Short mmCIF file of C-alpha atoms in Angstrom, two decimals:
data_model
loop_
_atom_site.label_atom_id
_atom_site.label_comp_id
_atom_site.label_asym_id
_atom_site.label_seq_id
_atom_site.Cartn_x
_atom_site.Cartn_y
_atom_site.Cartn_z
CA MET A 1 -14.21 -36.86 78.77
CA ALA A 2 -16.29 -39.41 76.83
CA GLU A 3 -18.92 -36.75 76.19
CA THR A 4 -16.26 -34.34 74.90
CA LEU A 5 -14.92 -36.99 72.52
CA THR A 6 -18.37 -37.67 71.10
CA ASN A 7 -19.20 -33.99 70.76
CA ILE A 8 -16.02 -33.15 68.84
CA ALA A 9 -16.29 -36.07 66.41
CA ASP A 10 -20.01 -35.42 65.86
CA GLU A 11 -19.41 -31.73 65.30
CA VAL A 12 -16.80 -32.37 62.60
CA VAL A 13 -19.25 -34.61 60.71
CA ARG A 14 -22.49 -32.75 61.42
CA ASN A 15 -21.16 -29.29 60.60
CA TYR A 16 -19.06 -30.51 57.72
CA ASN A 17 -19.96 -27.67 55.34
CA SER A 18 -19.66 -24.79 57.81
CA LEU A 19 -16.98 -25.75 60.35
CA LYS A 20 -13.35 -25.56 59.23
CA GLY A 21 -11.40 -25.64 62.49
CA ILE A 22 -11.68 -26.87 66.08
CA GLY A 23 -9.26 -25.91 68.84
CA ILE A 24 -8.74 -28.08 71.92
CA TYR A 25 -6.87 -26.18 74.60
CA GLY A 26 -5.98 -26.45 78.28
CA MET A 27 -3.07 -26.79 80.67
CA ALA A 28 -0.35 -29.41 80.34
CA GLY A 29 -1.35 -32.91 81.42
CA VAL A 30 -5.09 -32.26 81.30
CA GLY A 31 -5.75 -34.77 78.52
CA LYS A 32 -5.80 -32.78 75.27
CA THR A 33 -3.69 -35.28 73.35
CA THR A 34 -5.70 -38.24 74.63
CA ILE A 35 -8.95 -36.62 73.52
CA ALA A 36 -7.53 -35.69 70.12
CA MET A 37 -6.22 -39.22 69.63
CA HIS A 38 -9.65 -40.71 70.34
CA VAL A 39 -11.24 -38.22 67.94
CA HIS A 40 -8.66 -39.22 65.33
CA ASN A 41 -9.53 -42.89 65.75
CA ASP A 42 -13.28 -42.20 65.64
CA LEU A 43 -13.00 -40.13 62.46
CA LEU A 44 -10.95 -42.84 60.77
CA THR A 45 -14.09 -44.99 60.78
CA GLU A 46 -16.24 -42.24 59.25
CA SER A 47 -17.05 -43.00 55.62
CA LEU A 48 -17.20 -39.25 54.93
CA PHE A 49 -13.40 -38.91 55.07
CA LEU A 50 -12.48 -42.31 53.57
CA GLY A 51 -9.66 -42.76 56.08
CA ASN A 52 -8.06 -39.42 55.18
CA VAL A 53 -7.43 -38.38 58.79
CA TYR A 54 -3.85 -37.31 59.49
CA TRP A 55 -2.05 -36.89 62.80
CA ILE A 56 0.91 -34.53 63.16
CA THR A 57 2.74 -33.93 66.45
CA VAL A 58 4.31 -30.47 66.44
CA SER A 59 7.46 -30.12 68.54
CA GLN A 60 8.14 -27.03 70.62
CA GLU A 61 11.13 -26.23 68.39
CA PHE A 62 9.28 -26.82 65.13
CA SER A 63 10.09 -25.21 61.79
CA ILE A 64 7.88 -24.85 58.72
CA HIS A 65 10.33 -27.02 56.78
CA LYS A 66 10.09 -29.86 59.32
CA LEU A 67 6.32 -29.52 59.58
CA GLN A 68 6.03 -29.75 55.79
CA ASN A 69 8.17 -32.90 55.89
CA ASP A 70 6.03 -34.48 58.61
CA ILE A 71 2.81 -33.77 56.72
CA ALA A 72 4.28 -35.05 53.46
CA LYS A 73 5.27 -38.27 55.20
CA THR A 74 1.71 -38.91 56.37
CA LEU A 75 0.52 -38.31 52.80
CA ASP A 76 3.15 -40.68 51.35
CA LEU A 77 4.51 -37.70 49.42
CA ASP A 78 8.21 -37.16 48.74
CA ILE A 79 9.25 -33.50 48.83
CA SER A 80 12.81 -34.12 50.04
CA ASN A 81 14.32 -32.88 46.76
CA GLU A 82 12.58 -29.50 47.01
CA ASP A 83 14.02 -26.82 49.32
CA ASP A 84 11.80 -23.87 48.46
CA GLU A 85 9.03 -23.65 51.08
CA LYS A 86 6.48 -22.17 48.68
CA LYS A 87 7.01 -24.92 46.12
CA ARG A 88 6.84 -27.54 48.86
CA ALA A 89 3.56 -26.00 50.07
CA ALA A 90 2.21 -26.12 46.51
CA LYS A 91 2.98 -29.85 46.29
CA LEU A 92 1.25 -30.44 49.62
CA SER A 93 -1.74 -28.43 48.44
CA LEU A 94 -2.04 -30.55 45.30
CA ALA A 95 -1.89 -33.74 47.37
CA PHE A 96 -4.59 -32.43 49.72
CA ARG A 97 -6.88 -31.43 46.84
CA ARG A 98 -6.65 -34.94 45.45
CA LYS A 99 -7.98 -36.23 48.78
CA LYS A 100 -11.04 -33.96 48.39
CA LYS A 101 -12.15 -34.54 51.99
CA PHE A 102 -9.67 -34.85 54.84
CA VAL A 103 -8.98 -34.01 58.49
CA LEU A 104 -5.60 -32.71 59.66
CA ILE A 105 -4.89 -32.89 63.39
CA HIS A 106 -2.01 -30.81 64.74
CA ASN A 107 -1.13 -31.99 68.22
CA ASN A 108 0.75 -29.80 70.70
CA LEU A 109 0.89 -26.58 68.69
CA TRP A 110 2.87 -23.91 70.54
CA ASN A 111 2.56 -21.05 68.05
CA GLY A 112 0.13 -20.12 65.34
CA ILE A 113 1.15 -20.73 61.73
CA ALA A 114 -0.20 -19.62 58.38
CA VAL A 115 -1.98 -22.70 57.02
CA GLU A 116 -1.00 -21.67 53.48
CA LYS A 117 2.58 -22.62 54.38
CA ILE A 118 1.54 -26.23 54.85
CA GLY A 119 -0.48 -26.42 51.67
CA ILE A 120 -3.94 -25.51 52.94
CA SER A 121 -5.94 -22.62 51.55
CA PRO A 122 -8.77 -21.24 53.72
CA GLU A 123 -10.95 -21.35 50.63
CA MET A 124 -10.20 -25.02 50.06
CA ASP A 125 -13.29 -27.21 50.28
CA GLY A 126 -13.36 -30.49 52.13
CA PHE A 127 -10.78 -29.96 54.84
CA LYS A 128 -11.11 -29.89 58.62
CA LEU A 129 -8.37 -28.73 60.98
CA ILE A 130 -8.19 -29.84 64.62
CA ILE A 131 -5.43 -28.53 66.86
CA THR A 132 -4.42 -29.05 70.47
CA SER A 133 -2.57 -26.32 72.32
CA ARG A 134 -2.04 -24.93 75.79
CA SER A 135 -3.07 -21.53 74.45
CA LEU A 136 -6.48 -20.23 73.43
CA GLU A 137 -4.65 -17.49 71.52
CA VAL A 138 -2.96 -20.10 69.34
CA CYS A 139 -6.35 -21.64 68.57
CA ARG A 140 -7.75 -18.23 67.65
CA SER A 141 -4.74 -17.40 65.49
CA MET A 142 -5.42 -20.61 63.55
CA LYS A 143 -8.95 -19.30 62.85
CA CYS A 144 -10.64 -22.14 64.76
CA GLN A 145 -14.37 -21.39 64.89
CA ASP A 146 -15.00 -23.66 67.87
CA ASN A 147 -12.55 -23.67 70.79
CA ILE A 148 -13.04 -26.23 73.54
CA LYS A 149 -11.30 -25.86 76.88
CA ILE A 150 -10.40 -29.11 78.65
CA GLU A 151 -10.67 -28.70 82.41
CA PRO A 152 -9.04 -30.85 85.12
CA LEU A 153 -11.17 -33.72 86.40
CA PRO A 154 -13.53 -33.09 89.32
CA GLU A 155 -12.28 -34.63 92.57
CA GLU A 156 -14.69 -37.59 92.44
CA ASP A 157 -13.80 -38.47 88.84
CA ALA A 158 -10.10 -38.04 89.59
CA TRP A 159 -10.37 -40.54 92.44
CA LYS A 160 -12.20 -43.04 90.24
CA LEU A 161 -9.45 -42.80 87.62
CA PHE A 162 -6.78 -43.13 90.30
CA ILE A 163 -8.36 -46.31 91.71
CA GLU A 164 -8.85 -47.73 88.22
CA LYS A 165 -5.17 -47.25 87.37
CA LEU A 166 -4.09 -48.46 90.81
CA GLY A 167 -5.57 -51.85 89.92
CA TYR A 168 -9.05 -53.25 89.48
CA GLY A 169 -10.43 -54.88 92.61
CA ILE A 170 -7.74 -53.48 94.92
CA LYS A 171 -8.96 -52.87 98.46
CA LEU A 172 -6.93 -50.43 100.51
CA PRO A 173 -7.11 -50.42 104.32
CA SER A 174 -9.17 -47.45 105.52
CA GLU A 175 -6.17 -45.51 106.89
CA THR A 176 -4.21 -46.12 103.68
CA GLU A 177 -7.18 -45.08 101.55
CA LYS A 178 -7.38 -41.73 103.33
CA ILE A 179 -3.76 -41.00 102.44
CA ALA A 180 -4.22 -42.36 98.91
CA LYS A 181 -7.06 -39.87 98.40
CA LYS A 182 -4.75 -37.06 99.50
CA VAL A 183 -2.09 -38.29 97.06
CA ALA A 184 -4.68 -38.39 94.27
CA LYS A 185 -5.77 -34.87 95.19
CA ARG A 186 -2.17 -33.65 94.80
CA CYS A 187 -2.47 -34.57 91.11
CA SER A 188 -4.83 -31.58 90.74
CA GLY A 189 -7.27 -33.43 88.49
CA LEU A 190 -4.65 -33.84 85.74
CA PRO A 191 -5.16 -37.27 84.11
CA LEU A 192 -1.49 -37.56 83.13
CA GLY A 193 -0.37 -37.06 86.72
CA ILE A 194 -3.10 -39.33 88.10
CA ILE A 195 -2.26 -42.20 85.75
CA THR A 196 1.48 -41.95 86.35
CA MET A 197 1.19 -41.63 90.12
CA ALA A 198 -1.24 -44.54 90.35
CA GLY A 199 1.03 -46.62 88.14
CA SER A 200 3.93 -45.95 90.50
CA MET A 201 1.89 -46.98 93.55
CA SER A 202 0.21 -49.99 91.97
CA GLY A 203 0.21 -52.94 94.36
CA VAL A 204 1.27 -50.82 97.37
CA THR A 205 -1.01 -51.23 100.39
CA ASP A 206 1.39 -50.40 103.23
CA VAL A 207 0.38 -47.15 104.92
CA HIS A 208 4.03 -46.17 105.53
CA GLU A 209 4.85 -46.19 101.82
CA TRP A 210 1.80 -44.06 101.08
CA ARG A 211 2.78 -41.58 103.79
CA ASP A 212 6.28 -41.44 102.35
CA ALA A 213 4.87 -40.79 98.87
CA MET A 214 2.73 -37.98 100.23
CA GLU A 215 5.69 -36.34 101.97
CA GLU A 216 7.84 -36.53 98.84
CA LEU A 217 5.10 -34.88 96.79
CA LYS A 218 4.71 -32.12 99.39
CA GLU A 219 8.43 -31.38 99.50
CA SER A 220 8.89 -31.31 95.74
CA SER A 221 5.81 -29.08 95.34
CA MET A 222 6.96 -26.39 97.78
CA GLY A 223 6.91 -22.96 96.21
CA ARG A 224 4.96 -24.09 93.15
CA ASP A 225 1.82 -22.09 92.52
CA ASN A 226 1.09 -23.09 88.94
CA MET A 227 -1.07 -26.21 88.68
CA GLU A 228 0.95 -27.39 85.69
CA ASN A 229 3.99 -27.71 87.94
CA GLU A 230 2.14 -30.33 89.98
CA VAL A 231 3.09 -32.75 87.21
CA LEU A 232 6.84 -32.31 87.81
CA PRO A 233 6.93 -33.74 91.36
CA ILE A 234 4.74 -36.65 90.22
CA LEU A 235 7.19 -37.44 87.44
CA GLN A 236 10.11 -37.02 89.86
CA TYR A 237 8.53 -39.41 92.35
CA SER A 238 7.72 -42.00 89.66
CA PHE A 239 11.29 -41.74 88.37
CA ASN A 240 12.77 -42.17 91.86
CA ARG A 241 10.57 -45.20 92.51
CA LEU A 242 12.21 -47.00 89.62
CA ARG A 243 15.06 -47.52 92.11
CA ASP A 244 17.17 -49.33 89.51
CA PRO A 245 19.72 -46.91 87.95
CA LYS A 246 19.61 -48.97 84.73
CA LEU A 247 15.87 -48.36 84.41
CA GLN A 248 16.37 -44.68 85.13
CA ARG A 249 19.08 -44.40 82.48
CA CYS A 250 16.88 -46.16 79.91
CA PHE A 251 13.99 -43.78 80.62
CA LEU A 252 16.22 -40.72 80.35
CA TYR A 253 17.60 -42.05 77.07
CA CYS A 254 14.05 -42.38 75.70
CA SER A 255 13.42 -38.74 76.61
CA LEU A 256 16.13 -37.69 74.13
CA TYR A 257 13.97 -38.69 71.18
CA PRO A 258 11.85 -36.02 69.44
CA GLU A 259 8.34 -35.46 70.73
CA GLY A 260 5.84 -38.05 69.64
CA GLN A 261 8.40 -40.18 67.79
CA LYS A 262 7.53 -43.85 67.93
CA ILE A 263 10.61 -46.05 68.27
CA PRO A 264 10.46 -49.77 67.40
CA ARG A 265 11.14 -51.98 70.40
CA HIS A 266 14.10 -53.84 68.85
CA ARG A 267 15.78 -50.58 67.78
CA LEU A 268 15.40 -49.06 71.24
CA ILE A 269 16.88 -52.14 72.90
CA ALA A 270 19.79 -52.11 70.44
CA LYS A 271 20.46 -48.50 71.49
CA PHE A 272 20.32 -49.46 75.18
CA ILE A 273 22.97 -52.11 74.47
CA SER A 274 25.26 -49.94 72.32
CA GLU A 275 25.10 -47.07 74.84
CA GLU A 276 25.88 -49.55 77.66
CA LEU A 277 22.84 -48.50 79.68
CA MET A 278 22.25 -52.04 80.96
CA ASP A 279 24.31 -54.85 82.46
CA LYS A 280 26.62 -56.85 80.22
CA ARG A 281 25.29 -60.34 79.45
CA LYS A 282 26.96 -63.42 77.96
CA SER A 283 24.95 -63.40 74.74
CA ARG A 284 23.18 -60.92 72.47
CA GLN A 285 19.90 -62.73 73.12
CA ALA A 286 20.35 -62.37 76.88
CA GLU A 287 20.97 -58.64 76.45
CA PHE A 288 17.83 -58.30 74.33
CA ASP A 289 15.85 -60.21 76.96
CA GLN A 290 17.08 -57.70 79.54
CA GLY A 291 16.04 -54.85 77.24
CA HIS A 292 12.55 -56.29 76.82
CA ALA A 293 12.24 -56.53 80.61
CA MET A 294 13.30 -52.87 80.96
CA LEU A 295 10.74 -51.63 78.45
CA ASN A 296 7.99 -53.74 80.01
CA LYS A 297 8.72 -52.23 83.43
CA LEU A 298 8.70 -48.66 82.08
CA GLU A 299 5.42 -49.31 80.30
CA ASN A 300 3.88 -50.95 83.36
CA VAL A 301 4.54 -47.88 85.53
CA CYS A 302 3.10 -45.62 82.81
CA LEU A 303 6.31 -43.77 81.98
CA LEU A 304 6.41 -45.13 78.43
CA GLU A 305 3.47 -45.70 76.13
CA GLY A 306 3.32 -48.81 73.98
CA ALA A 307 1.60 -48.99 70.60
CA GLU A 308 1.79 -50.70 67.21
CA ASN A 309 3.00 -49.06 64.01
CA TYR A 310 1.62 -49.67 60.54
CA GLN A 311 3.83 -52.77 60.24
CA LYS A 312 2.17 -54.20 63.37
CA GLU A 313 5.45 -54.11 65.31
CA LYS A 314 5.57 -52.92 68.92
CA VAL A 315 6.78 -49.35 69.29
CA PHE A 316 7.25 -47.09 72.29
CA PHE A 317 7.02 -43.37 72.78
CA LEU A 318 7.43 -41.05 75.71
CA LYS A 319 4.22 -40.08 77.43
CA GLN A 320 3.30 -36.43 77.41
CA TRP A 321 6.19 -35.38 79.63
CA GLU A 322 7.55 -33.55 76.58
CA MET A 323 4.91 -30.96 77.45
CA ASN A 324 7.43 -29.64 79.99
CA LYS A 325 11.09 -29.97 79.02
CA THR A 326 11.96 -28.53 82.43
CA ALA A 327 10.68 -31.73 84.01
CA ILE A 328 13.02 -33.90 81.96
CA GLU A 329 15.96 -31.53 82.49
CA ALA A 330 15.35 -31.66 86.25
CA LEU A 331 15.53 -35.46 86.14
CA PHE A 332 18.81 -35.37 84.18
CA ILE A 333 20.38 -32.93 86.66
CA GLY A 334 19.16 -34.90 89.67
CA HIS A 335 20.40 -38.19 88.20
CA ILE A 336 23.86 -36.74 87.48
CA GLN A 337 24.11 -35.29 91.00
CA ASN A 338 23.11 -38.60 92.59
CA THR A 339 25.64 -40.46 90.43
CA LYS A 340 28.40 -38.08 91.55
CA LYS A 341 27.46 -38.63 95.20
CA GLU A 342 27.66 -42.40 94.75
CA VAL A 343 31.08 -42.15 93.09
CA LEU A 344 32.46 -39.87 95.82
CA SER A 345 31.03 -41.84 98.75
#
């Protein structure tokens, strides 16, 4: 992966005059977004672009109007008073031309779009477009000259990542390690699945728990031929291991936010409180303390991602489970069914 990161960033700079677009494609959970994010951070330090590197997450249900708004926001441009898409595109185009040299990264593109609708002309000098998508056809429709397929990790590299995320210095008993390797193998080389599964099993050395994890993965994977669907049972297992219904409710609530949206910690906790997702406490401070504990736990098991926004405040966003809405819907249905069983029993 490190080599891929270096190659993409170098290619954007080295072939500045000839290369307009790069497509990064591959199955869900394989690491496209992670790679693109590292490339974004690397290019931010390049003097060539003067910090004009923009990240846009494209939702599955995107519209040109929303995409224009998202791009305008990254450019600190207000187009809210203009409804006509062509006029909005013209304003975006003018803002881009003033930048002279810039990189626009579209993450998670599901369908091809005409770049003219977002203010970019193919004849425009100084721009680079990087997209991530599950589909090579989408990359081609966006006229990307260089399309890079991200493959699942080889078994040896997948195991190294699994052990790393399980905890540095951890030593599993030999029998437990054999089962752990089988569990890691069930992740099919998908970094997202590996990281989440390892996070769920962090600190577990008992062979019985590992066997139980393996059986749950087998059962939830029955009848699934598509490698992408390997991620669903991993998410399901990680969700079940939360044990605490309050934690599960908080995670499901987070999944209601739009893809890629970063939510400030204090705002998220306030929502947990107002929606009565947690236990009642005697004071507001005690309720916020409980909320902080919830978010820390979800981050520690790799179900939520923590970051800082431009104001240096802690924000959270859902990991790449939005890649498969079916996974989240399955969790909602399962949670509702389990709640009904508890009420009736």
